[in-house]
Coordinates of C-alpha atoms in Angstrom, one line a residue:
M13 CA 0.0 -0.1 0.0
D14 CA 1.5 3.4 -1.1
D15 CA 1.8 6.2 1.6
D16 CA -1.1 8.5 -0.1
T17 CA -3.5 5.3 0.3
Y18 CA -2.5 4.7 3.8
K19 CA -2.9 8.5 4.7
G20 CA -6.3 8.6 3.2
L21 CA -7.6 5.5 4.8
S22 CA -5.7 6.6 8.1
A23 CA -7.8 10.2 8.0
I24 CA -11.5 9.0 7.4
T25 CA -13.8 6.8 9.7
T26 CA -14.4 3.2 9.3
A27 CA -18.2 4.2 9.1
T28 CA -17.2 6.3 5.9
I29 CA -15.1 3.5 4.2
T30 CA -17.9 1.1 5.0
M31 CA -20.3 3.4 3.3
Q32 CA -18.3 4.2 0.1
L33 CA -17.7 0.2 0.0
L34 CA -21.4 -0.1 -0.2
K35 CA -22.1 2.5 -2.7
R36 CA -19.6 0.3 -5.0
G37 CA -21.7 -3.0 -4.2
I38 CA -19.3 -4.6 -1.8
R39 CA -21.5 -5.3 1.4
N40 CA -20.1 -7.7 3.7
V41 CA -17.1 -5.7 5.3
A42 CA -17.9 -5.2 8.7
M43 CA -16.4 -8.0 11.6
S44 CA -19.4 -9.4 13.7
G45 CA -18.4 -10.3 17.0
V46 CA -14.8 -8.7 16.5
R47 CA -14.4 -5.3 19.1
P48 CA -11.5 -3.3 20.2
L49 CA -10.0 -4.4 23.4
N50 CA -7.4 -1.4 23.7
D51 CA -8.6 1.7 25.8
P52 CA -8.5 4.4 24.2
V53 CA -9.2 2.2 20.9
Q54 CA -6.1 2.4 18.6
R55 CA -6.8 2.9 15.0
I56 CA -5.4 0.2 12.6
V57 CA -4.8 0.2 8.9
G58 CA -3.0 -2.5 7.1
P59 CA -2.4 -5.5 4.9
A60 CA -3.7 -8.6 6.2
Y61 CA -1.2 -11.8 7.1
T62 CA -3.9 -14.8 7.8
L63 CA -3.7 -17.9 9.9
R64 CA -6.6 -20.1 9.9
Y65 CA -7.5 -22.5 12.6
V66 CA -9.9 -25.6 12.3
P67 CA -11.8 -27.6 15.1
L68 CA -9.4 -29.8 17.3
R69 CA -8.1 -32.9 15.8
E70 CA -5.8 -34.6 18.3
D71 CA -3.6 -36.0 15.3
L72 CA -2.9 -32.3 14.3
S73 CA -1.8 -31.4 17.9
T74 CA 0.7 -33.8 19.0
P75 CA 3.7 -32.5 20.7
E76 CA 5.9 -33.5 17.7
I77 CA 3.7 -30.8 15.6
L78 CA 3.0 -28.5 18.1
G79 CA 6.7 -28.1 18.7
G80 CA 7.9 -28.1 15.1
A81 CA 9.4 -25.2 13.5
D82 CA 6.5 -25.4 10.6
Y83 CA 3.9 -25.2 13.1
P84 CA 1.5 -22.3 11.3
P85 CA 1.0 -20.2 14.4
R86 CA 4.9 -20.1 15.0
V87 CA 5.4 -19.5 11.4
A88 CA 2.9 -16.5 11.6
I89 CA 4.2 -14.9 14.5
E90 CA 7.8 -14.9 13.0
Q91 CA 6.8 -14.0 9.3
A92 CA 4.1 -11.7 9.7
P93 CA 5.6 -8.4 7.8
Q94 CA 6.0 -5.4 9.5
G95 CA 3.0 -3.2 9.3
S96 CA 0.7 -6.1 8.4
V97 CA -2.3 -6.8 10.4
L98 CA -2.3 -10.6 11.7
V99 CA -5.7 -11.8 10.9
I100 CA -6.7 -15.2 12.7
D101 CA -9.4 -17.2 12.0
G102 CA -10.6 -18.4 15.4
R103 CA -13.7 -19.9 14.3
G104 CA -16.0 -17.6 16.0
R105 CA -14.7 -19.4 19.3
G106 CA -14.3 -16.2 21.7
D107 CA -13.8 -18.7 24.7
I108 CA -10.8 -20.0 22.7
A109 CA -7.5 -18.0 22.8
V110 CA -5.6 -17.5 19.9
V111 CA -2.6 -15.6 21.3
G112 CA -1.4 -14.5 24.6
D113 CA 1.0 -11.9 26.1
L114 CA 4.2 -13.5 25.2
L115 CA 3.0 -14.0 21.3
T116 CA 1.6 -10.5 21.6
E117 CA 5.2 -9.1 22.7
R118 CA 6.8 -10.8 20.0
L119 CA 4.5 -9.2 17.3
K120 CA 5.0 -5.9 18.7
V121 CA 8.7 -6.5 18.7
R122 CA 8.6 -7.5 15.1
G123 CA 6.4 -4.5 14.4
V124 CA 3.1 -6.1 13.2
A125 CA 0.4 -3.1 13.5
A126 CA -2.2 -5.1 15.0
V127 CA -4.0 -8.3 15.8
V128 CA -7.6 -9.3 14.7
T129 CA -9.4 -12.3 15.4
D130 CA -12.9 -13.4 16.1
G131 CA -11.1 -15.7 18.9
G132 CA -10.2 -14.9 22.2
I133 CA -7.1 -13.2 23.7
R134 CA -5.1 -15.0 26.7
D135 CA -3.4 -13.0 29.4
C136 CA -5.4 -10.3 28.2
A137 CA -4.9 -7.5 30.5
E138 CA -1.0 -8.2 30.1
S139 CA -1.6 -8.6 26.4
L140 CA -3.3 -5.1 26.6
A141 CA -0.3 -3.8 28.6
I142 CA 2.1 -4.2 25.8
G143 CA 0.0 -1.6 23.7
L144 CA -0.3 -3.5 20.3
P145 CA -3.9 -2.8 19.2
L146 CA -6.0 -6.1 19.9
F147 CA -9.3 -6.4 18.0
A148 CA -11.0 -9.6 19.3
A149 CA -13.9 -11.6 20.8
G150 CA -12.5 -10.6 24.5
P151 CA -10.6 -12.4 26.9
A152 CA -10.2 -16.1 27.5
A153 CA -8.1 -18.5 29.2
P154 CA -8.1 -21.7 27.4
A155 CA -5.0 -21.7 24.9
S156 CA -5.7 -22.2 21.2
V157 CA -4.5 -26.0 21.6
S158 CA -7.4 -26.8 23.8
G159 CA -9.9 -26.4 21.0
H160 CA -8.1 -25.2 17.7
A161 CA -5.9 -27.2 15.3
A162 CA -3.6 -25.0 13.3
A163 CA -4.5 -25.2 9.7
D164 CA -2.6 -22.9 7.2
L165 CA -1.1 -19.6 6.6
E166 CA -1.5 -17.0 4.0
T167 CA -5.3 -18.2 2.6
P168 CA -8.4 -16.8 2.5
V169 CA -9.9 -17.1 6.1
A170 CA -13.4 -16.2 7.7
C171 CA -13.1 -13.6 10.5
G172 CA -16.3 -12.3 12.2
G173 CA -18.3 -13.5 9.5
V174 CA -16.1 -11.8 6.9
A175 CA -14.0 -13.3 4.0
V176 CA -10.3 -12.0 4.3
F177 CA -7.7 -12.7 1.8
P178 CA -4.0 -12.2 2.3
G179 CA -3.2 -8.4 1.5
D180 CA -6.8 -7.3 1.9
I181 CA -6.6 -3.8 3.8
L182 CA -7.9 -3.6 7.3
V183 CA -9.0 -0.5 8.8
G184 CA -10.6 -0.7 12.4

């Protein structure tokens, strides 16, 4: 995204953006069940880097898989580009966390712009104290491995009832 587009999207409200998209026939753009958790709310603008979870399958959550260097959440944390928005398909399960304070800290250090998920945030108070913008269903204690299996990266995902493709621009 060029600087002029970034500045333009940063200067107008999300309501204006959704109305302009509606006028162009693009209707399903506002996520449901995903809300800003930071107080005060922090504005976000950036391209999507996506991570998708599926329902838990024990054969996809063995210690070998969870500890592997190619485990999709681990890869996402280390490869989401600076300035990107990590969009996590948490399957609409706000009762299961998809990131916590340690991963939030790592994302902030790496320069990721924000996390957006329809899942929960673990260690929510500590995660918020880090200062990375978090848009999620809310706090949740159980870790992702209690109900999710990591599926893939940088593929289309569903988040809050909206289709998000890698590289889509998110504004919140």
